[in-house]
CSV table of C-alpha atoms in Angstrom, one decimal:
chain,number,residue,atom,x,y,z
A,1,UNK,CA,-20.6,7.5,23.9
A,2,UNK,CA,-19.6,5.8,20.7
A,3,UNK,CA,-18.9,2.2,20.5
A,4,UNK,CA,-15.7,2.8,18.4
A,5,UNK,CA,-13.5,6.1,17.6
A,6,UNK,CA,-11.6,5.0,14.2
A,7,UNK,CA,-8.7,7.7,13.9
A,8,UNK,CA,-7.7,8.2,10.2
A,9,UNK,CA,-10.0,7.7,7.8
A,10,UNK,CA,-7.7,6.7,4.5
A,11,UNK,CA,-8.8,3.2,3.0
A,12,UNK,CA,-8.2,1.2,6.3
A,13,UNK,CA,-10.0,3.7,8.6
A,14,UNK,CA,-13.1,4.4,6.3
A,15,UNK,CA,-13.5,0.5,5.5
A,16,UNK,CA,-13.4,-0.3,9.2
A,17,UNK,CA,-15.8,2.5,10.1
A,18,UNK,CA,-18.2,1.7,7.1
A,19,UNK,CA,-18.1,-2.0,8.2
A,20,UNK,CA,-19.1,-1.1,11.9
A,21,UNK,CA,-21.6,1.2,11.0
A,22,UNK,CA,-23.3,-1.2,8.7
A,23,UNK,CA,-23.1,-3.8,11.3
A,24,UNK,CA,-25.4,-1.3,13.8
A,25,UNK,CA,-22.4,0.2,15.9
A,26,UNK,CA,-22.1,3.4,16.8
A,27,UNK,CA,-18.9,5.3,15.0
A,28,UNK,CA,-17.0,8.2,15.2
A,29,UNK,CA,-14.7,8.8,12.4
A,30,UNK,CA,-12.0,11.1,12.9
A,31,UNK,CA,-9.6,12.5,9.7
A,32,UNK,CA,-7.3,15.3,9.2
A,33,UNK,CA,-8.7,15.4,5.3
A,34,UNK,CA,-7.3,17.6,2.6
A,35,UNK,CA,-4.1,15.9,2.5
A,36,UNK,CA,-3.6,13.3,-0.3
A,37,UNK,CA,-1.0,10.5,0.5
A,38,UNK,CA,1.7,9.8,-2.3
A,39,UNK,CA,0.5,6.8,-4.1
A,40,UNK,CA,0.8,4.8,-7.4
A,41,UNK,CA,-2.6,4.0,-7.1
A,42,UNK,CA,-2.8,0.7,-8.3
A,43,UNK,CA,-5.9,-1.5,-7.7
A,44,UNK,CA,-6.1,-5.3,-8.4
A,45,UNK,CA,-9.1,-7.0,-9.5
A,46,UNK,CA,-9.9,-8.7,-6.3
A,47,UNK,CA,-10.0,-5.2,-4.2
A,48,UNK,CA,-12.5,-3.9,-6.8
A,49,UNK,CA,-14.7,-6.9,-6.5
A,50,UNK,CA,-14.2,-7.3,-2.6
A,51,UNK,CA,-14.8,-3.8,-1.6
A,52,UNK,CA,-17.6,-2.8,-4.3
A,53,UNK,CA,-15.4,-0.3,-6.3
A,54,UNK,CA,-17.5,1.6,-9.0
A,55,UNK,CA,-15.9,2.0,-12.4
A,56,UNK,CA,-16.1,5.7,-12.6
A,57,UNK,CA,-13.2,5.7,-9.7
A,58,UNK,CA,-11.1,4.1,-12.4
A,59,UNK,CA,-8.9,6.6,-13.9
A,60,UNK,CA,-7.0,4.3,-16.1
A,61,UNK,CA,-6.9,0.3,-16.7
A,62,UNK,CA,-3.7,-0.6,-17.1
A,63,UNK,CA,-2.9,-4.1,-19.2
A,64,UNK,CA,1.0,-4.1,-19.6
A,65,UNK,CA,3.8,-3.8,-16.8
A,66,UNK,CA,7.1,-2.7,-18.0
A,67,UNK,CA,10.1,-3.7,-15.8
A,68,UNK,CA,13.4,-1.6,-16.7
A,69,UNK,CA,16.7,-2.8,-15.4
A,70,UNK,CA,20.0,-0.3,-14.2
A,71,UNK,CA,21.0,-1.0,-17.9
A,72,UNK,CA,18.1,-0.2,-19.7
A,73,UNK,CA,16.7,-3.4,-20.4
A,74,UNK,CA,13.1,-3.6,-20.7
A,75,UNK,CA,11.0,-6.5,-19.9
A,76,UNK,CA,7.1,-6.0,-20.7
A,77,UNK,CA,4.6,-8.3,-18.8
A,78,UNK,CA,1.4,-8.6,-20.4
A,79,UNK,CA,-1.7,-9.1,-18.0
A,80,UNK,CA,-3.8,-11.6,-19.3
A,81,UNK,CA,-7.4,-11.9,-18.8
A,82,UNK,CA,-7.9,-8.5,-17.1
A,83,UNK,CA,-6.5,-5.2,-15.8
A,84,UNK,CA,-5.1,-3.5,-13.1
A,85,UNK,CA,-7.1,-0.2,-12.1
A,86,UNK,CA,-5.8,2.6,-11.2
A,87,UNK,CA,-7.4,5.4,-8.9
A,88,UNK,CA,-6.8,8.9,-7.7
A,89,UNK,CA,-6.1,8.9,-4.0
A,90,UNK,CA,-7.9,12.3,-3.5
A,91,UNK,CA,-10.7,11.3,-5.3
A,92,UNK,CA,-10.5,7.3,-4.1
A,93,UNK,CA,-10.5,8.2,-0.3
A,94,UNK,CA,-12.9,10.7,-0.4
A,95,UNK,CA,-15.2,8.4,-1.8
A,96,UNK,CA,-14.4,5.8,1.1
A,97,UNK,CA,-15.3,8.4,3.4
A,98,UNK,CA,-18.4,9.3,2.2
A,99,UNK,CA,-19.5,5.9,1.9
A,100,UNK,CA,-18.6,5.1,5.6
A,101,UNK,CA,-20.6,8.4,6.6
A,102,UNK,CA,-23.9,7.3,4.3
A,103,UNK,CA,-23.5,3.9,6.3
A,104,UNK,CA,-23.9,6.1,9.6
A,105,UNK,CA,-20.5,6.8,11.0
A,106,UNK,CA,-20.2,10.3,12.3
A,107,UNK,CA,-17.7,12.2,10.8
A,108,UNK,CA,-15.5,14.8,12.2
A,109,UNK,CA,-12.5,16.6,10.6
A,110,UNK,CA,-9.2,17.3,12.4
A,111,UNK,CA,-5.9,16.3,14.1
A,112,UNK,CA,-5.7,13.7,16.8
A,113,UNK,CA,-4.2,15.0,20.1
A,114,UNK,CA,-4.5,12.2,22.7
A,115,UNK,CA,-5.9,9.5,24.2
A,116,UNK,CA,-6.9,9.4,27.9
A,117,UNK,CA,-9.1,6.7,30.0
A,118,UNK,CA,-12.3,7.1,31.9
A,119,UNK,CA,-14.0,4.3,33.7
A,120,UNK,CA,-16.3,3.4,30.8
A,121,UNK,CA,-14.1,3.9,27.8
A,122,UNK,CA,-11.7,6.7,26.3
A,123,UNK,CA,-11.6,10.1,25.5
A,124,UNK,CA,-9.9,10.8,21.9
A,125,UNK,CA,-9.1,14.7,22.1
A,126,UNK,CA,-8.8,16.3,18.7
A,127,UNK,CA,-8.1,19.7,17.6
A,128,UNK,CA,-11.0,20.6,15.3
A,129,UNK,CA,-10.1,21.8,11.6
A,130,UNK,CA,-12.7,24.4,11.3
A,131,UNK,CA,-12.7,26.2,14.7
A,132,UNK,CA,-9.1,25.3,16.2
A,133,UNK,CA,-10.6,24.3,19.3
A,134,UNK,CA,-10.0,21.1,21.2
A,135,UNK,CA,-12.6,18.6,21.4
A,136,UNK,CA,-13.4,15.3,22.8
A,137,UNK,CA,-14.9,11.9,21.2
A,138,UNK,CA,-16.2,9.4,24.1
A,139,UNK,CA,-15.7,5.9,22.8
A,140,UNK,CA,-15.5,2.4,24.2
A,141,UNK,CA,-12.8,1.6,21.8
A,142,UNK,CA,-10.3,3.0,19.5
A,143,UNK,CA,-8.9,1.9,16.0
A,144,UNK,CA,-5.9,3.7,15.2
A,145,UNK,CA,-5.4,3.9,11.3
A,146,UNK,CA,-3.6,7.0,11.3
A,147,UNK,CA,-0.8,6.1,9.1
A,148,UNK,CA,3.1,5.1,8.9
A,149,UNK,CA,3.9,7.3,11.7
A,150,UNK,CA,1.0,6.6,13.7
A,151,UNK,CA,0.5,8.7,16.8
A,152,UNK,CA,-1.9,5.9,18.2
A,153,UNK,CA,0.6,3.3,17.8
A,154,UNK,CA,3.7,5.1,19.1
A,155,UNK,CA,1.4,5.9,22.6
A,156,UNK,CA,-0.4,2.5,22.7
A,157,UNK,CA,1.2,-0.5,20.9
A,158,UNK,CA,4.6,-2.1,22.0
A,159,UNK,CA,6.9,-1.6,19.2
A,160,UNK,CA,4.4,0.8,17.4
A,161,UNK,CA,7.3,3.4,17.7
A,162,UNK,CA,10.0,1.4,15.7
A,163,UNK,CA,8.1,0.4,12.5
A,164,UNK,CA,10.9,0.3,9.5
A,165,UNK,CA,9.6,2.5,6.4
A,166,UNK,CA,10.4,3.7,2.9
A,167,UNK,CA,10.3,7.6,2.5
A,168,UNK,CA,8.3,7.5,-1.1
A,169,UNK,CA,8.0,11.2,-3.3
A,170,UNK,CA,6.2,11.6,-6.2
A,171,UNK,CA,4.9,14.0,-8.6
A,172,UNK,CA,1.6,14.2,-10.1
A,173,UNK,CA,2.0,15.6,-13.8
A,174,UNK,CA,-0.3,16.1,-16.8
A,175,UNK,CA,0.0,13.5,-18.9
A,176,UNK,CA,1.7,13.8,-22.2
A,177,UNK,CA,-0.2,14.1,-25.7
A,178,UNK,CA,0.0,11.6,-27.8
A,179,UNK,CA,1.7,13.8,-30.0
A,180,UNK,CA,4.6,15.1,-27.9
A,181,UNK,CA,7.9,13.7,-29.0
A,182,UNK,CA,10.0,14.1,-26.2
A,183,UNK,CA,7.6,11.5,-24.3
A,184,UNK,CA,8.9,8.6,-25.8
A,185,UNK,CA,7.0,5.6,-25.9
A,186,UNK,CA,4.8,6.6,-22.8
A,187,UNK,CA,1.8,4.4,-22.7
A,188,UNK,CA,-1.2,5.2,-21.0
A,189,UNK,CA,-2.4,1.8,-20.5
A,190,UNK,CA,1.6,0.5,-19.1
A,191,UNK,CA,3.1,0.9,-16.0
A,192,UNK,CA,6.8,1.3,-15.6
A,193,UNK,CA,8.8,0.4,-12.6
A,194,UNK,CA,12.5,1.1,-12.8
A,195,UNK,CA,15.3,-1.1,-10.7
A,196,UNK,CA,18.2,1.3,-10.7
A,197,UNK,CA,20.6,2.4,-8.4
A,198,UNK,CA,20.7,5.8,-9.7
A,199,UNK,CA,17.2,6.3,-9.0
A,200,UNK,CA,16.5,4.3,-5.9
A,201,UNK,CA,19.4,2.6,-4.2
A,202,UNK,CA,17.1,-0.2,-2.6
A,203,UNK,CA,13.9,0.5,-3.7
A,204,UNK,CA,12.5,1.4,-7.5
A,205,UNK,CA,11.3,4.3,-9.4
A,206,UNK,CA,7.8,4.1,-11.0
A,207,UNK,CA,5.8,5.9,-14.0
A,208,UNK,CA,2.1,5.3,-13.1
A,209,UNK,CA,-0.3,6.7,-15.8
A,210,UNK,CA,-3.8,8.0,-14.1
A,211,UNK,CA,-5.8,8.7,-17.2
A,212,UNK,CA,-5.4,12.7,-17.8
A,213,UNK,CA,-2.7,12.7,-14.9
A,214,UNK,CA,0.5,10.3,-14.1
A,215,UNK,CA,2.4,9.5,-11.1
A,216,UNK,CA,6.1,9.6,-11.2
A,217,UNK,CA,8.2,9.0,-7.9
A,218,UNK,CA,10.5,6.6,-6.0
A,219,UNK,CA,11.2,5.4,-2.5
A,220,UNK,CA,14.0,4.6,-0.3
A,221,UNK,CA,15.1,3.7,3.2
A,222,UNK,CA,18.6,5.2,2.8
A,223,UNK,CA,19.1,8.5,4.5
A,224,UNK,CA,20.4,11.6,2.3
A,225,UNK,CA,18.9,10.4,-1.1
A,226,UNK,CA,17.7,13.5,-2.8
A,227,UNK,CA,13.9,11.9,-3.6
A,228,UNK,CA,13.2,15.5,-5.9
A,229,UNK,CA,16.7,15.1,-7.6
A,230,UNK,CA,16.2,11.4,-8.2
A,231,UNK,CA,12.3,12.0,-9.6
A,232,UNK,CA,13.6,14.4,-11.7
A,233,UNK,CA,16.0,12.4,-13.1
A,234,UNK,CA,13.5,9.8,-13.7
A,235,UNK,CA,11.2,12.3,-15.6
A,236,UNK,CA,14.3,13.4,-18.0
A,237,UNK,CA,14.9,9.7,-18.3
A,238,UNK,CA,11.0,9.1,-19.2
A,239,UNK,CA,10.9,11.9,-21.6
A,240,UNK,CA,8.3,13.7,-19.1
A,241,UNK,CA,10.4,16.5,-18.1
A,242,UNK,CA,8.5,19.0,-19.9
A,243,UNK,CA,5.0,18.0,-18.7
A,244,UNK,CA,3.5,20.2,-16.3
A,245,UNK,CA,3.6,19.4,-12.7
A,246,UNK,CA,0.2,19.4,-10.7
A,247,UNK,CA,1.0,18.4,-7.4
A,248,UNK,CA,4.2,17.2,-5.3
A,249,UNK,CA,3.5,14.4,-2.2
A,250,UNK,CA,5.8,12.7,0.0
A,251,UNK,CA,5.3,10.3,3.0
A,252,UNK,CA,6.6,7.6,5.1
A,253,UNK,CA,5.5,3.9,3.7
A,254,UNK,CA,6.0,0.8,6.3
A,255,UNK,CA,7.3,-2.2,4.9
A,256,UNK,CA,6.7,-4.6,8.1
A,257,UNK,CA,3.9,-5.8,9.6
A,258,UNK,CA,3.9,-5.1,13.7
A,259,UNK,CA,4.2,-7.7,15.6
A,260,UNK,CA,1.4,-6.7,18.0
A,261,UNK,CA,-1.5,-4.6,16.6
A,262,UNK,CA,-3.4,-4.3,19.6
A,263,UNK,CA,-2.6,-3.1,23.3
A,264,UNK,CA,-4.2,-5.8,25.2
A,265,UNK,CA,-7.2,-3.5,26.1
A,266,UNK,CA,-8.9,-1.2,24.2
A,267,UNK,CA,-7.0,-0.1,20.9
A,268,UNK,CA,-6.1,-2.2,17.8
A,269,UNK,CA,-4.1,-0.8,14.8
A,270,UNK,CA,-5.3,-1.0,10.9
A,271,UNK,CA,-3.7,-0.2,7.7
A,272,UNK,CA,-0.2,1.7,7.5
A,273,UNK,CA,-0.3,2.0,11.1
A,274,UNK,CA,0.0,-1.8,11.6
A,275,UNK,CA,2.8,-1.7,8.8
A,276,UNK,CA,0.5,-3.8,6.2
A,277,UNK,CA,2.3,-2.4,3.0
A,278,UNK,CA,3.7,-5.5,0.9
A,279,UNK,CA,7.5,-5.5,0.8
A,280,UNK,CA,9.2,-5.3,-2.5
A,281,UNK,CA,6.0,-4.2,-4.4
A,282,UNK,CA,5.1,-1.3,-2.0
A,283,UNK,CA,1.7,-2.0,-2.6
A,284,UNK,CA,-0.7,-0.8,0.4
A,285,UNK,CA,-4.5,0.1,-0.8
A,286,UNK,CA,-5.7,-3.4,-0.8
A,287,UNK,CA,-3.8,-4.5,2.4
A,288,UNK,CA,-5.1,-1.5,4.1
A,289,UNK,CA,-8.5,-2.0,3.2
A,290,UNK,CA,-8.5,-5.7,4.4
A,291,UNK,CA,-6.6,-4.5,7.5
A,292,UNK,CA,-9.5,-2.1,8.4
A,293,UNK,CA,-12.1,-5.1,7.8
A,294,UNK,CA,-10.4,-7.5,10.1
A,295,UNK,CA,-9.7,-4.6,12.6
A,296,UNK,CA,-13.7,-4.1,12.4
A,297,UNK,CA,-14.4,-7.9,12.9
A,298,UNK,CA,-12.0,-7.9,16.0
A,299,UNK,CA,-13.8,-4.7,17.6
A,300,UNK,CA,-17.1,-6.1,16.7
A,301,UNK,CA,-16.3,-9.2,18.5
A,302,UNK,CA,-14.7,-7.5,21.5
A,303,UNK,CA,-17.8,-5.4,22.0
A,304,UNK,CA,-20.2,-8.4,22.0
A,305,UNK,CA,-17.7,-10.4,24.4
A,306,UNK,CA,-16.5,-7.8,26.6
A,307,UNK,CA,-13.0,-9.8,26.0
A,308,UNK,CA,-10.2,-7.4,25.3
A,309,UNK,CA,-8.5,-10.2,23.8
A,310,UNK,CA,-10.4,-10.6,21.1
A,311,UNK,CA,-8.7,-7.8,19.7
A,312,UNK,CA,-6.1,-10.0,18.7
A,313,UNK,CA,-8.2,-11.5,15.8
A,314,UNK,CA,-7.6,-8.7,13.6
A,315,UNK,CA,-3.6,-9.5,13.2
A,316,UNK,CA,-4.4,-13.3,13.2
A,317,UNK,CA,-7.1,-12.8,10.6
A,318,UNK,CA,-4.7,-11.0,8.3
A,319,UNK,CA,-2.1,-13.0,8.7
A,320,UNK,CA,-4.1,-16.6,8.4
A,321,UNK,CA,-4.1,-15.2,4.6
A,322,UNK,CA,-1.4,-13.0,3.8
A,323,UNK,CA,1.4,-14.1,5.6
A,324,UNK,CA,3.1,-16.2,3.4
A,325,UNK,CA,2.8,-13.9,0.7
A,326,UNK,CA,4.6,-11.2,2.8
A,327,UNK,CA,7.4,-13.6,3.3
A,328,UNK,CA,8.0,-14.4,0.0
A,329,UNK,CA,8.0,-10.8,-1.1
A,330,UNK,CA,10.2,-9.7,2.1
A,331,UNK,CA,12.7,-12.5,0.6
A,332,UNK,CA,12.7,-11.0,-2.9
A,333,UNK,CA,13.1,-7.7,-1.6
A,334,UNK,CA,16.1,-8.9,0.7
A,335,UNK,CA,17.5,-10.8,-2.1
A,336,UNK,CA,17.5,-8.3,-5.1
A,337,UNK,CA,17.2,-4.9,-4.2
A,338,UNK,CA,20.9,-4.7,-2.3
A,339,UNK,CA,22.7,-3.9,-5.8
A,340,UNK,CA,22.4,-3.3,-9.7
A,341,UNK,CA,24.0,-6.3,-10.2
A,342,UNK,CA,21.0,-8.1,-8.5
A,343,UNK,CA,18.4,-5.9,-10.0
A,344,UNK,CA,19.5,-6.5,-13.2
A,345,UNK,CA,19.3,-10.4,-12.4
A,346,UNK,CA,15.8,-9.9,-11.1
A,347,UNK,CA,14.8,-8.2,-14.1
A,348,UNK,CA,16.4,-10.5,-16.3
A,349,UNK,CA,14.5,-13.3,-14.4
A,350,UNK,CA,11.2,-11.2,-14.9
A,351,UNK,CA,11.7,-12.6,-18.8
A,352,UNK,CA,10.4,-16.0,-17.7
A,353,UNK,CA,7.1,-17.1,-18.7
A,354,UNK,CA,6.3,-19.1,-15.5
A,355,UNK,CA,7.5,-15.9,-13.3
A,356,UNK,CA,5.1,-13.9,-15.3
A,357,UNK,CA,2.3,-15.8,-14.5
A,358,UNK,CA,2.5,-16.7,-11.2
A,359,UNK,CA,3.6,-13.4,-10.1
A,360,UNK,CA,0.6,-11.6,-11.6
A,361,UNK,CA,-2.0,-14.6,-10.9
A,362,UNK,CA,-0.6,-13.9,-7.4
A,363,UNK,CA,-1.0,-10.1,-7.4
A,364,UNK,CA,-4.2,-10.1,-9.1
A,365,UNK,CA,-6.0,-12.5,-6.7
A,366,UNK,CA,-3.7,-12.1,-3.6
A,367,UNK,CA,-2.9,-15.8,-3.3
A,368,UNK,CA,0.1,-18.2,-4.4
A,369,UNK,CA,-1.3,-20.5,-6.6
A,370,UNK,CA,-0.4,-24.0,-5.7
A,371,UNK,CA,-1.8,-25.4,-8.8
A,372,UNK,CA,1.5,-25.5,-10.8
A,373,UNK,CA,4.3,-27.3,-8.5
A,374,UNK,CA,6.5,-27.8,-11.5
A,375,UNK,CA,6.4,-24.2,-12.2
A,376,UNK,CA,7.0,-23.3,-8.5
A,377,UNK,CA,10.0,-25.9,-9.1
A,378,UNK,CA,11.5,-24.1,-12.1
A,379,UNK,CA,11.1,-20.9,-10.4
A,380,UNK,CA,12.9,-21.8,-7.6
A,381,UNK,CA,15.9,-23.5,-9.5
A,382,UNK,CA,16.1,-20.1,-12.0
A,383,UNK,CA,16.0,-18.1,-8.5
A,384,UNK,CA,19.0,-20.0,-7.4
A,385,UNK,CA,20.9,-19.9,-10.3
A,386,UNK,CA,20.4,-16.2,-10.7
A,387,UNK,CA,21.5,-15.3,-6.9
A,388,UNK,CA,24.6,-17.6,-7.0
A,389,UNK,CA,25.8,-16.4,-10.5
A,390,UNK,CA,25.6,-19.6,-12.1
A,391,UNK,CA,23.7,-17.7,-14.8
A,392,UNK,CA,26.4,-15.5,-16.6
A,393,UNK,CA,26.3,-11.9,-17.8
A,394,UNK,CA,26.0,-13.3,-21.5
A,395,UNK,CA,22.4,-14.6,-20.3
A,396,UNK,CA,21.1,-11.6,-18.9
C-alpha cells in the first residue's frame, strides 16, 4: 500500500512524486513514457531557480523575443538582465522522472486504465508497458497528472470532462546552418511569435530555437484548421522549409484552470489535468511544476490529518499566487486574438517600452509588478486606445 500513486510523470507528476518521496512518503509513479509532448520548451529564470534545474538541460538561451503581426510588422523585445532557457522535453521530462526515482519514488511504466476503491484506499489498475498485462497499485491517495484529456479528471472530478483546450502541433527540425541563405534571419538566440490569422485564427505560431534543433508550430481551438498545412506555411515564411524534419507531435493544451481540482475524497489533479496553462501565452512547464508542488503539499496535509478537505489546498495555494496573472492573460487573449486587426494592434502595442518591461518582469518572475503605478496607468490607457480604435492605422 503506497501513500500516494501519481498517475502521469511529466513536469507536474514528477515534481509531485519527488516532493512527496523526499518528505518520507511512499510513492508509486506511473507514466506511459516514450511520448514527447509538443511544447516550445521555454523555461523562465524562476523555474530554473525554484526547481534547481541544471545548466546542462538548457539547449539554448534566448535573449530576444520577436513579435510578428499579420502584415509582417516585427517588434523585437530584448530580455534585459537575463535570458529565457530552452529545454528539449524528451530530455527534460526524463531528467525529472529520474530525479523523482532517485528521491525514492517507485517507478512504473504503463497506461492507466481505472481506479477502484477498497476499504483502506484505492487500486490503480494499469497495463504494463513491457508485458501488456494488467497490474494494480494500491494507494491511499491519487494525484492525477495525466494531461489535458485526463482520464483521472474525467472519472473523478466534476467538470474534468469539459476543459477547453487548444490543439497544438509542432515539428522539430534540424536548425539551419549560419551559411544557409534560405533561412533568412533565423537567430538561435531569438524566439519568434507569429500573430497571423493565416497561421492560426485564434492563437499564434512560433519558431523557437533549441540549440542544434528548433521547434516550429502553432495551435488553434477552431475545428477544421489544417495544423500541418499552417505549420508548413510558417516554415516557408520563415525560410525553414528545407530544414530536415526530425519529428512531428500534436496534443491538446488546456487554457483554463478547472473550478475544482479534487473529488472531495481521495484524488487531486495537477498540471494540464487541472488546466494550469497560461492563457494568451500557452506557457505550461512552470505552472505544471508549481501545480505538482502544491498537489504534493495538499496530499501530505491530507495524509497527516486524515481530512479529505485538505486536498483543496492545492488549488487554493496555486490561485493565491497566480490567479491575477491568469485573469490578465485571459483578458488579453479575449481582447486581441479575435481578428487580424486586433492582432495588428497588439503587436503595435508591444512597441511600447512600458509594455515590454512589465511583460518580461512578469514572465521572468511570475508576478505582476506593482512598483510602477504610472506605468500601469499608461498601459491601461494605451490598451483602451488600441481596443476602441482611437489609435488610427497610421500609428500602428
